[in-house]
Coordinates of C-alpha atoms (C1' of nucleotides) in Angstrom, one line a residue:
Chain B
X149 CA 60.4 40.6 114.5
X150 CA 58.4 37.5 113.8
X151 CA 58.8 34.5 116.0
X152 CA 59.3 30.8 115.3
X153 CA 55.9 30.1 116.8
X154 CA 54.3 32.4 114.3
X155 CA 56.1 30.6 111.5
X156 CA 54.8 27.3 112.7
X157 CA 51.3 28.7 113.0
X158 CA 51.6 29.9 109.4
X159 CA 52.8 26.5 108.3
X160 CA 49.8 24.8 109.9
X161 CA 47.4 27.3 108.4
X162 CA 49.0 27.1 104.9
X163 CA 48.9 23.3 105.0
X164 CA 45.2 23.5 105.9
X165 CA 44.4 25.8 103.1
X166 CA 42.5 24.1 100.3
X167 CA 42.0 27.0 97.9
X168 CA 44.4 29.5 96.5
X169 CA 42.3 32.2 98.1
X170 CA 42.7 30.9 101.6
X171 CA 46.4 30.5 101.1
X172 CA 46.7 33.9 99.5
X173 CA 45.2 35.4 102.6
X174 CA 47.5 33.5 104.9
X175 CA 50.5 34.5 103.0
X176 CA 49.4 38.1 102.8
X177 CA 49.0 38.2 106.6
X178 CA 52.4 36.8 107.4
X179 CA 54.0 38.9 104.7
X180 CA 52.9 42.0 106.7
X181 CA 53.9 40.4 110.0
X182 CA 57.4 39.9 108.6
X183 CA 57.6 43.6 107.6
X184 CA 57.3 43.1 103.9
X185 CA 54.9 44.8 101.6
X186 CA 54.8 42.5 98.5
X187 CA 55.1 38.9 97.7
X188 CA 55.1 36.6 94.7
X189 CA 54.8 32.8 94.9
X190 CA 55.2 31.6 91.3
X191 CA 56.3 28.9 88.9
X192 CA 58.8 30.4 86.5
X193 CA 57.4 29.0 83.4
X194 CA 54.3 27.2 82.3
X195 CA 55.9 24.6 80.2
X196 CA 53.9 21.4 80.4
X197 CA 50.9 23.1 82.0
X198 CA 50.0 25.7 79.4
X199 CA 46.4 25.7 80.7
X200 CA 47.3 27.6 83.9
X201 CA 47.8 24.8 86.4
X202 CA 51.1 26.5 87.3
X203 CA 51.4 28.2 90.7
X204 CA 50.8 31.9 90.7
X205 CA 50.0 33.9 93.9
X206 CA 51.1 37.5 93.4
X207 CA 50.8 40.6 95.3
X208 CA 53.1 43.1 93.6
X209 CA 52.6 46.6 92.3
X210 CA 50.3 46.5 89.3
X211 CA 52.7 48.4 87.2
X212 CA 55.3 45.8 87.7
X213 CA 53.1 42.8 87.2
X214 CA 52.1 44.2 83.8
X215 CA 55.6 45.1 82.8
X216 CA 56.6 41.6 83.8
X217 CA 54.1 39.9 81.7
X218 CA 54.7 42.2 78.8
X219 CA 58.3 41.3 78.8
X220 CA 57.6 37.6 79.4
X221 CA 60.2 37.6 82.2
X222 CA 59.2 34.4 83.8
X223 CA 62.4 32.7 83.2
X224 CA 64.7 35.4 82.1
X225 CA 64.1 37.7 85.1
X226 CA 67.4 38.0 86.9
X227 CA 65.9 37.2 90.3
X228 CA 64.4 34.0 88.9
X229 CA 67.7 33.1 87.2
X230 CA 69.6 33.6 90.4
X231 CA 67.1 31.5 92.3
X232 CA 68.0 28.6 90.0
X233 CA 71.6 28.6 91.3
X234 CA 70.9 27.9 94.9
X235 CA 68.4 26.2 97.3
X236 CA 68.6 28.7 100.1
X237 CA 67.0 32.1 100.2
X238 CA 68.9 35.2 99.1
X239 CA 68.5 39.0 99.3
X240 CA 68.1 40.7 96.0
X241 CA 71.1 42.8 96.7
X242 CA 73.2 39.7 96.4
X243 CA 72.0 38.8 92.9
X244 CA 75.0 40.3 91.2
X245 CA 77.3 37.9 93.0
X246 CA 75.2 34.9 92.0
X247 CA 74.8 35.4 88.2
X248 CA 76.3 37.6 85.6
X249 CA 74.0 40.6 85.0
X250 CA 73.8 41.8 81.4
X251 CA 72.4 45.1 80.2
X252 CA 68.9 43.7 80.0
X253 CA 69.0 42.4 83.5
X254 CA 70.0 45.7 84.8
X255 CA 67.2 47.3 82.9
X256 CA 64.8 44.9 84.5
X257 CA 66.0 45.5 88.0
X258 CA 65.8 49.3 87.4
X259 CA 62.3 49.0 86.1
X260 CA 61.3 47.0 89.2
X261 CA 62.7 49.8 91.4
X262 CA 60.8 52.4 89.5
X263 CA 57.6 50.3 89.9
X264 CA 58.0 50.6 93.6
X265 CA 59.8 47.5 94.6
X266 CA 62.6 47.9 97.2
X267 CA 64.9 45.3 98.4
X268 CA 63.6 41.7 98.6
X269 CA 64.3 38.2 99.6
X270 CA 63.7 35.2 97.4
X271 CA 63.4 31.5 98.4
X272 CA 63.9 29.1 95.5
X273 CA 61.7 26.1 95.1
X274 CA 63.0 23.3 92.9
X275 CA 61.6 19.8 92.7
X276 CA 62.9 17.4 90.1
X277 CA 60.4 16.9 87.4
X278 CA 58.4 20.0 88.2
X279 CA 58.6 23.5 87.0
X280 CA 61.0 25.6 88.9
X281 CA 59.5 28.2 91.2
X282 CA 60.2 30.6 93.9
X283 CA 58.7 32.6 96.7
X284 CA 59.7 36.2 96.9
X285 CA 59.0 38.9 99.5
X286 CA 59.7 42.5 98.8
X287 CA 59.9 45.8 100.7
X288 CA 58.6 49.1 99.5
X289 CA 61.4 51.3 98.2
X290 CA 63.5 52.8 100.9
X291 CA 62.4 50.3 103.6
X292 CA 65.1 48.3 105.3
X293 CA 65.1 44.5 105.6
X294 CA 65.7 42.9 109.0
X295 CA 68.5 40.4 108.2
X296 CA 68.1 38.6 111.5
X297 CA 64.8 37.2 110.6
X298 CA 65.7 36.1 107.1
X299 CA 66.1 32.4 108.1
X300 CA 62.5 32.5 109.3
X301 CA 61.4 34.2 106.1
X302 CA 63.1 31.4 104.2
X303 CA 61.0 28.9 106.2
X304 CA 57.8 30.8 105.4
X305 CA 58.7 30.8 101.7
X306 CA 59.3 27.1 101.6
X307 CA 56.2 26.2 103.4
X308 CA 54.1 28.6 101.4
X309 CA 55.4 27.1 98.2
X310 CA 54.8 23.6 99.4
X311 CA 51.2 24.5 100.3
X312 CA 50.6 26.1 97.0
X313 CA 52.0 23.0 95.3
X314 CA 49.6 20.8 97.2
X315 CA 46.7 22.9 96.2
X316 CA 47.8 23.0 92.6
X317 CA 48.3 19.2 92.5
X318 CA 44.9 18.7 93.9
X319 CA 43.4 21.0 91.3
X320 CA 45.3 19.5 88.4
X321 CA 43.2 16.4 87.9
X322 CA 45.1 15.0 84.9
X323 CA 48.5 14.8 86.6
X324 CA 51.0 15.7 84.0
X325 CA 52.9 12.6 85.2
X326 CA 56.6 13.0 84.6
X327 CA 57.6 10.0 82.4
X328 CA 59.6 7.5 84.3
X329 CA 62.5 5.9 82.5
X330 CA 63.9 2.5 83.4
X331 CA 67.4 2.2 84.8
X332 CA 68.8 1.0 81.5
X333 CA 67.0 3.7 79.6
X334 CA 68.5 6.3 81.9
X335 CA 72.0 4.9 81.4
X336 CA 71.5 5.1 77.7
X337 CA 70.1 8.7 77.8
X338 CA 73.0 9.8 80.0
X339 CA 75.4 8.5 77.5
X340 CA 73.5 10.0 74.6
X341 CA 73.8 13.3 76.5
X342 CA 77.5 12.8 76.4
X343 CA 77.4 12.6 72.6
X344 CA 77.9 8.9 72.3
X345 CA 76.6 6.9 69.4
X346 CA 74.4 3.9 69.9
X347 CA 77.3 1.7 69.0
X348 CA 79.6 3.4 71.6
X349 CA 76.9 3.1 74.2
X350 CA 76.6 -0.6 73.4
X351 CA 80.3 -1.1 74.0
X352 CA 80.2 0.8 77.3
X353 CA 77.2 -1.1 78.6
X354 CA 78.3 -4.4 77.2
X355 CA 75.2 -5.1 75.1
X356 CA 74.3 -5.2 71.5
X357 CA 73.9 -2.0 69.5
X358 CA 70.3 -3.0 68.7
X359 CA 69.5 -3.1 72.3
X360 CA 70.7 0.4 72.9
X361 CA 68.7 1.6 69.9
X362 CA 65.7 -0.1 71.4
X363 CA 66.1 1.4 74.8
X364 CA 66.4 4.9 73.3
X365 CA 63.4 4.2 71.1
X366 CA 61.4 3.3 74.2
X367 CA 62.7 6.3 76.1
X368 CA 61.7 8.6 73.2
X369 CA 58.3 7.1 73.3
X370 CA 57.9 7.7 77.0
X371 CA 58.7 11.4 76.6
X372 CA 56.8 11.6 73.4
X373 CA 59.7 13.1 71.5
X374 CA 61.3 12.1 68.2
X375 CA 64.8 13.3 68.6
X376 CA 67.6 12.1 71.0
X377 CA 68.6 15.7 71.6
X378 CA 65.1 16.5 72.9
X379 CA 65.2 13.3 74.9
X380 CA 68.4 14.2 76.7
X381 CA 67.2 17.7 77.5
X382 CA 63.9 16.6 78.8
X383 CA 65.6 14.0 81.0
X384 CA 68.0 16.7 82.2
X385 CA 65.1 19.1 82.9
X386 CA 63.2 16.8 85.1
X387 CA 66.2 15.3 86.9
X388 CA 66.4 11.8 85.4
X389 CA 70.0 12.8 84.5
X390 CA 72.1 15.6 85.8
X391 CA 74.9 17.8 84.4
X392 CA 77.1 15.9 86.8
X393 CA 76.3 12.7 85.0
X394 CA 77.1 14.2 81.7
X395 CA 80.0 16.5 82.1
X396 CA 82.2 14.9 84.6
X397 CA 85.1 13.1 83.1
Chain Q
X190 CA 65.7 22.7 122.1
X191 CA 67.9 24.6 119.8
X192 CA 67.4 28.3 119.3
X193 CA 67.2 30.4 116.1
X194 CA 70.3 32.2 117.2
X195 CA 72.2 28.9 117.3
X196 CA 71.0 28.1 113.8
X197 CA 72.3 31.4 112.6
X198 CA 75.6 30.9 114.3
X199 CA 75.8 27.5 112.5
X200 CA 74.9 29.2 109.2
X201 CA 77.8 31.7 109.7
X202 CA 80.2 29.0 110.6
X203 CA 79.2 26.7 107.8
X204 CA 79.5 29.5 105.3
X205 CA 83.0 30.3 106.6
X206 CA 84.1 26.7 106.3
X207 CA 86.5 26.2 103.4
X208 CA 87.2 22.5 103.7
X209 CA 84.9 19.4 104.1
X210 CA 86.6 18.7 107.5
X211 CA 85.7 22.1 108.9
X212 CA 82.2 21.8 107.7
X213 CA 81.9 18.2 108.9
X214 CA 82.9 19.4 112.4
X215 CA 80.3 22.2 112.4
X216 CA 77.6 19.9 111.3
X217 CA 78.5 17.2 113.8
X218 CA 78.3 19.8 116.6
X219 CA 74.9 21.1 115.7
X220 CA 73.6 17.6 115.0
X221 CA 74.2 16.8 118.6
X222 CA 72.8 20.1 119.8
X223 CA 69.6 19.3 117.9
X224 CA 69.3 16.0 119.7
X225 CA 70.2 13.9 116.7
X226 CA 72.9 11.2 116.7
X227 CA 73.6 10.7 113.0
X228 CA 73.6 12.8 109.8
X229 CA 74.2 12.4 106.1
X230 CA 74.8 15.2 103.7
X231 CA 75.0 13.7 100.2
X232 CA 74.5 13.9 96.5
X233 CA 72.3 11.1 95.3
X234 CA 74.8 9.6 93.0
X235 CA 76.9 6.5 93.2
X236 CA 80.1 7.9 94.7
X237 CA 82.1 4.8 94.3
X238 CA 82.4 4.8 90.6
X239 CA 83.0 8.4 89.5
X240 CA 85.8 10.8 90.5
X241 CA 84.3 11.9 93.8
X242 CA 83.4 15.5 93.1
X243 CA 80.0 14.8 94.6
X244 CA 79.1 15.9 98.1
X245 CA 79.4 13.3 100.8
X246 CA 79.6 14.1 104.4
X247 CA 78.3 11.2 106.4
X248 CA 78.2 10.2 110.0
X249 CA 76.0 7.1 110.1
X250 CA 76.5 3.7 111.7
X251 CA 79.3 1.9 109.9
X252 CA 77.1 -1.1 109.3
X253 CA 74.6 1.0 107.5
X254 CA 77.1 2.9 105.4
X255 CA 78.5 -0.4 104.2
X256 CA 75.1 -2.0 103.5
X257 CA 74.2 1.2 101.6
X258 CA 77.2 1.1 99.3
X259 CA 76.9 -2.6 98.9
X260 CA 73.3 -2.2 97.6
X261 CA 74.2 0.9 95.6
X262 CA 71.2 2.6 97.1
X263 CA 72.1 6.2 96.2
X264 CA 69.2 6.7 94.0
X265 CA 66.8 4.0 94.9
X266 CA 66.8 4.5 98.6
X267 CA 63.2 5.2 99.6
X268 CA 64.3 8.2 101.7
X269 CA 66.1 9.7 98.7
X270 CA 63.2 9.0 96.4
X271 CA 60.8 10.6 98.8
X272 CA 63.1 13.6 99.0
X273 CA 62.7 14.1 95.3
X274 CA 59.0 14.8 95.7
X275 CA 59.2 17.9 97.9
X276 CA 61.3 20.8 98.8
X277 CA 60.6 20.9 102.5
X278 CA 61.9 18.6 105.2
X279 CA 60.0 15.5 106.1
X280 CA 60.1 12.9 108.9
X281 CA 61.0 9.4 107.8
X282 CA 57.8 8.2 109.3
X283 CA 56.0 10.1 106.6
X284 CA 57.7 8.5 103.7
X285 CA 54.9 6.0 103.1
X286 CA 52.6 8.9 102.4
X287 CA 55.0 10.4 99.9
X288 CA 56.0 7.6 97.7
X289 CA 54.7 4.0 97.1
X290 CA 56.9 1.6 99.0
X291 CA 57.6 -1.7 97.3
X292 CA 59.0 -4.8 99.0
X293 CA 62.6 -3.8 98.4
X294 CA 62.0 -0.4 100.0
X295 CA 60.6 -1.9 103.1
X296 CA 63.5 -4.2 103.3
X297 CA 65.8 -1.2 103.0
X298 CA 64.0 0.6 105.8
X299 CA 64.1 -2.5 108.0
X300 CA 67.8 -2.9 107.4
X301 CA 68.4 0.7 108.4
X302 CA 66.5 0.1 111.6
X303 CA 68.6 -3.0 112.4
X304 CA 71.7 -1.0 111.7
X305 CA 70.7 1.3 114.5
X306 CA 68.9 4.1 112.8
X307 CA 65.8 5.4 114.5
X308 CA 63.5 8.0 113.2
X309 CA 65.0 10.8 111.1
X310 CA 64.3 14.0 109.2
X311 CA 65.5 14.7 105.7
X312 CA 65.8 18.0 104.0
X313 CA 65.8 17.8 100.2
X314 CA 68.3 19.9 98.2
X315 CA 67.5 20.3 94.5
X316 CA 69.1 22.7 92.1
X317 CA 68.3 22.7 88.4
X318 CA 71.1 21.2 86.4
X319 CA 72.8 19.7 89.4
X320 CA 72.8 16.3 91.0
X321 CA 69.9 15.9 93.5
X322 CA 71.0 15.8 97.1
X323 CA 69.7 15.8 100.6
X324 CA 70.7 16.4 104.2
X325 CA 69.4 13.9 106.7
X326 CA 69.5 13.8 110.5
X327 CA 68.7 10.7 112.4
X328 CA 68.0 9.6 116.0
X329 CA 69.3 6.4 117.6
X330 CA 66.6 3.7 117.7
X331 CA 64.0 4.4 120.3
X332 CA 64.8 8.1 120.7
X333 CA 62.0 10.6 120.1
X334 CA 62.2 13.5 117.7
X335 CA 61.2 16.9 118.9
X336 CA 58.7 18.0 116.3
X337 CA 58.6 21.6 117.5
X338 CA 62.2 22.2 116.3
X339 CA 61.9 20.5 112.9
X340 CA 61.6 23.8 111.1
X341 CA 64.9 24.8 112.5
X342 CA 66.4 21.5 111.6
X343 CA 65.2 22.2 108.1
X344 CA 67.1 25.5 108.1
X345 CA 70.2 23.8 109.3
X346 CA 69.9 21.1 106.6
X347 CA 69.5 23.7 103.8
X348 CA 72.4 25.8 105.0
X349 CA 74.6 22.8 105.5
X350 CA 74.0 21.6 102.0
X351 CA 74.6 25.0 100.5
X352 CA 77.9 25.3 102.4
X353 CA 78.9 21.9 101.2
X354 CA 78.0 22.9 97.6
X355 CA 80.1 26.0 97.9
X356 CA 83.1 23.9 99.0
X357 CA 82.6 21.4 96.3
X358 CA 82.3 24.1 93.6
X359 CA 85.5 25.7 94.8
X360 CA 87.3 22.4 94.7
X361 CA 86.1 21.8 91.1
X362 CA 88.4 22.4 88.2
X363 CA 89.7 25.8 87.1
X364 CA 87.1 27.2 84.7
X365 CA 88.0 26.5 81.1
X366 CA 87.2 29.5 78.9
X367 CA 83.6 29.3 77.7
X368 CA 83.4 29.2 73.9
X369 CA 81.3 32.1 72.6
X370 CA 78.8 31.4 69.9
X371 CA 77.5 34.0 67.4
X372 CA 73.9 35.1 67.7
X373 CA 72.8 33.1 64.7
X374 CA 74.6 30.0 66.0
X375 CA 72.8 30.4 69.3
X376 CA 69.4 30.6 67.5
X377 CA 70.2 27.4 65.7
X378 CA 71.4 25.6 68.8
X379 CA 68.3 26.7 70.7
X380 CA 66.1 25.1 68.0
X381 CA 68.3 22.0 67.9
X382 CA 67.6 21.7 71.6
X383 CA 63.9 21.8 70.7
X384 CA 64.4 18.8 68.5
X385 CA 64.2 20.6 65.2
X386 CA 65.9 19.3 62.1
X387 CA 68.2 21.5 60.1
X388 CA 65.5 21.8 57.5
X389 CA 62.9 22.9 60.1
X390 CA 65.3 25.4 61.6
X391 CA 65.9 26.8 58.1
X392 CA 62.2 27.4 57.7
X393 CA 61.9 29.1 61.0
X394 CA 64.9 31.4 60.5
X395 CA 64.0 32.0 56.9
X396 CA 67.3 30.9 55.5
X397 CA 68.6 27.9 53.5
X398 CA 69.0 24.5 55.1
X399 CA 72.7 24.5 54.1
X400 CA 73.2 27.7 56.1
X401 CA 71.8 26.1 59.2
X402 CA 74.0 23.1 58.7
X403 CA 76.9 25.4 58.4
X404 CA 76.1 27.4 61.6
X405 CA 75.8 24.2 63.5
X406 CA 79.0 22.9 62.1
X407 CA 80.7 26.1 63.3
X408 CA 79.1 25.9 66.7
X409 CA 80.2 22.3 67.1
X410 CA 83.7 23.3 66.2
X411 CA 83.7 26.0 68.8
X412 CA 82.7 23.7 71.6
X413 CA 84.9 20.9 70.2
X414 CA 82.1 18.4 70.1
X415 CA 80.9 16.2 67.3
X416 CA 77.3 15.7 68.1
X417 CA 74.4 18.2 68.1
X418 CA 73.1 16.7 71.4
X419 CA 76.4 17.5 73.1
X420 CA 76.3 20.9 71.6
X421 CA 72.8 21.6 73.0
X422 CA 73.8 20.4 76.4
X423 CA 77.0 22.3 76.6
X424 CA 75.2 25.5 75.4
X425 CA 72.6 24.9 78.1
X426 CA 75.2 24.3 80.7
X427 CA 77.0 27.5 80.3
X428 CA 74.0 29.6 79.7
X429 CA 74.1 30.3 76.0
X430 CA 70.6 28.9 76.0
X431 CA 68.2 28.2 78.8
X432 CA 65.5 25.7 79.6
X433 CA 63.1 28.6 79.1
X434 CA 64.3 29.0 75.5
X435 CA 63.8 25.4 74.9
X436 CA 60.7 24.4 76.7
X437 CA 58.4 27.3 76.4
X438 CA 55.8 26.8 73.8
Chain J
dT83 C1' 93.5 48.4 51.8
dC84 C1' 93.9 44.0 53.8
dC85 C1' 92.3 40.8 57.2
dG86 C1' 89.2 38.6 60.3
dT87 C1' 84.5 37.7 61.4
dT88 C1' 79.9 36.7 60.3
dA89 C1' 76.3 35.2 57.4
dT90 C1' 74.8 33.1 53.5
dC91 C1' 74.8 29.2 50.1
dC92 C1' 76.4 24.8 47.5
dC93 C1' 78.0 19.6 46.7
dC94 C1' 79.1 14.9 48.4
dA95 C1' 79.8 10.4 50.8
dG96 C1' 79.6 7.9 54.7
dA97 C1' 77.9 7.4 59.3
dA98 C1' 74.1 7.8 62.4
dC99 C1' 69.5 8.1 63.7
dT100 C1' 64.4 7.0 63.4
dG101 C1' 60.2 4.4 63.1
dG102 C1' 58.1 0.3 61.7
dG103 C1' 57.9 -4.6 62.4
dG104 C1' 59.1 -9.0 65.5
dA105 C1' 60.8 -12.3 69.4
dG106 C1' 62.8 -14.7 73.6
dA107 C1' 64.1 -14.5 78.6
dT108 C1' 63.7 -13.0 83.3
dC109 C1' 61.4 -11.3 87.3
dA110 C1' 58.0 -9.6 90.5
dT111 C1' 53.4 -9.2 91.2
dC112 C1' 48.7 -10.5 91.3
Chain D
dG261 C1' 49.8 -19.5 86.3
dA262 C1' 48.9 -15.4 83.9
dT263 C1' 50.3 -10.6 83.4
dG264 C1' 53.1 -6.8 82.9
dA265 C1' 57.5 -4.7 82.9
dT266 C1' 62.1 -4.9 81.7
dC267 C1' 66.0 -6.3 79.0
dT268 C1' 67.9 -8.4 75.3
dC269 C1' 68.4 -9.1 70.2
dC270 C1' 67.1 -8.9 65.0
dC271 C1' 65.7 -6.7 60.2
dC272 C1' 64.7 -2.8 57.1
dA273 C1' 63.8 1.6 54.6
dG274 C1' 64.1 6.3 54.8
dT275 C1' 65.7 10.5 56.9
dT276 C1' 69.1 13.2 59.1
dC277 C1' 73.7 14.3 60.6
dT278 C1' 78.5 14.9 60.1
dG279 C1' 82.8 16.2 58.1
dG280 C1' 85.2 17.2 54.0
dG281 C1' 85.6 20.5 50.2
dG282 C1' 84.0 24.9 48.1
dA283 C1' 82.1 30.2 47.2
dT284 C1' 80.2 35.2 47.8
dA285 C1' 79.1 39.3 50.3
dA286 C1' 79.0 42.7 54.1
dC287 C1' 81.2 44.9 57.9
dG288 C1' 84.7 46.8 60.9
dG289 C1' 89.2 47.2 62.6
dA290 C1' 94.3 47.5 61.9

DNA sequence: TCCGTTATCCCCAGAACTGGGGAGATCATC
DNA sequence: GATGATCTCCCCAGTTCTGGGGATAACGGA
């Protein structure tokens, strides 16, 4: 079993890494030390960074990597979907208790098994305004996971992702800056997301309808979108508003 | 210094907790064990106004809690802002390197110090579609933090937040039956969420614009909403569509 | 065979949104 | 004292949505 000291050593090494290669090497090493065979440190989609600035350090069976890309599973993969429901690591064997698996999901999991992946452990990595990601470690088929060290595995996953993020940020010169909305704009968008009209929002905020229209105009401009629906969803996606803001009554 | 075994014991206890009180007690205990004096496990929303389904377990100096609510700092507090830029724990002394501190931020930090808070460590907790939160542990003024155990503190913070989340979810309302949309309706809603007009959606699906209008009319009816924005967000919330459907190019 | 569901299309009137223009006030910062 | 950001309000023309009312056809189950 790996020790806390080793985790800390990895953390230091990962933080010092300035290239994906260096980091890849460090992760590979600790993956083996933790008794895993495979790992994948990835962003789940490449939304606003179509040019490949997304994080992607993968050491998985070739077969599976190909099948994965073939099926464009980045965001529909059940493991990824499950990782979006928590912020602590979870064993793949628990996925069925986290999300509802449909027929396609089961097919995906079966395919992974056939490709040589055994049980695994995934650490979610979510940061408001950034693409969701995760860091997964997997055994070969048949191998047993040591539950006792999973908390340490979680730490490794978090630190690894953070290190990858740092490298990716440094590499991505034109920072895809998440548009910042003003407080008033956010209030308006939150109410838009609740299906209010400009006039209703104006009543609620105690200002003129024209003012609300203007705030939303400005907010749309900042996100570069032309529809209030898109505005609400983008604001939701990068955390300017949350489902709690919208759906609570 | 705390041991990994103690962290795991806390994790088990936290997961078993079914009321905020039980969890509060467990967190209080381990906080002391880790050498901290205060903690705050919170959602970053204004908990005075809404109905209070947000997470909020706080043991901070009274003075500070009051000042905090007075100033409505839930989302503008520099510590909270910093926590939204990472997914690993950070010492408060590092905040200046994470976000740009303005005059007001510095005033807030100074006020916290006056209220008796020393250095602290905050673990972010972000889950897509949910309110951002964090778990912070703080020393009394003048006390020194043991850097070596911070990774374990991070684990405790993550587990504590997850446990609180589980309790909050359980307390939340009985699930109202999720309306089912037809396949065609879902396709239309997904495109609505991408900001398309009925006419554009009709082109994409190869049907008449009137048909799209009708599908959306029906979909709104099923959800009992009157605005397409609300429709998109509800569909997103209960999984009929996903961010991946919307935002991938 | 009848009924419910789904998908397709049509018309209309009023409400709501969008994009363009402009303008005054406040506040913090430089 | 200027500058920029924010918030506030106004006008207008054109587009888009929304909620009514229809209709036809295919499919599958009761």
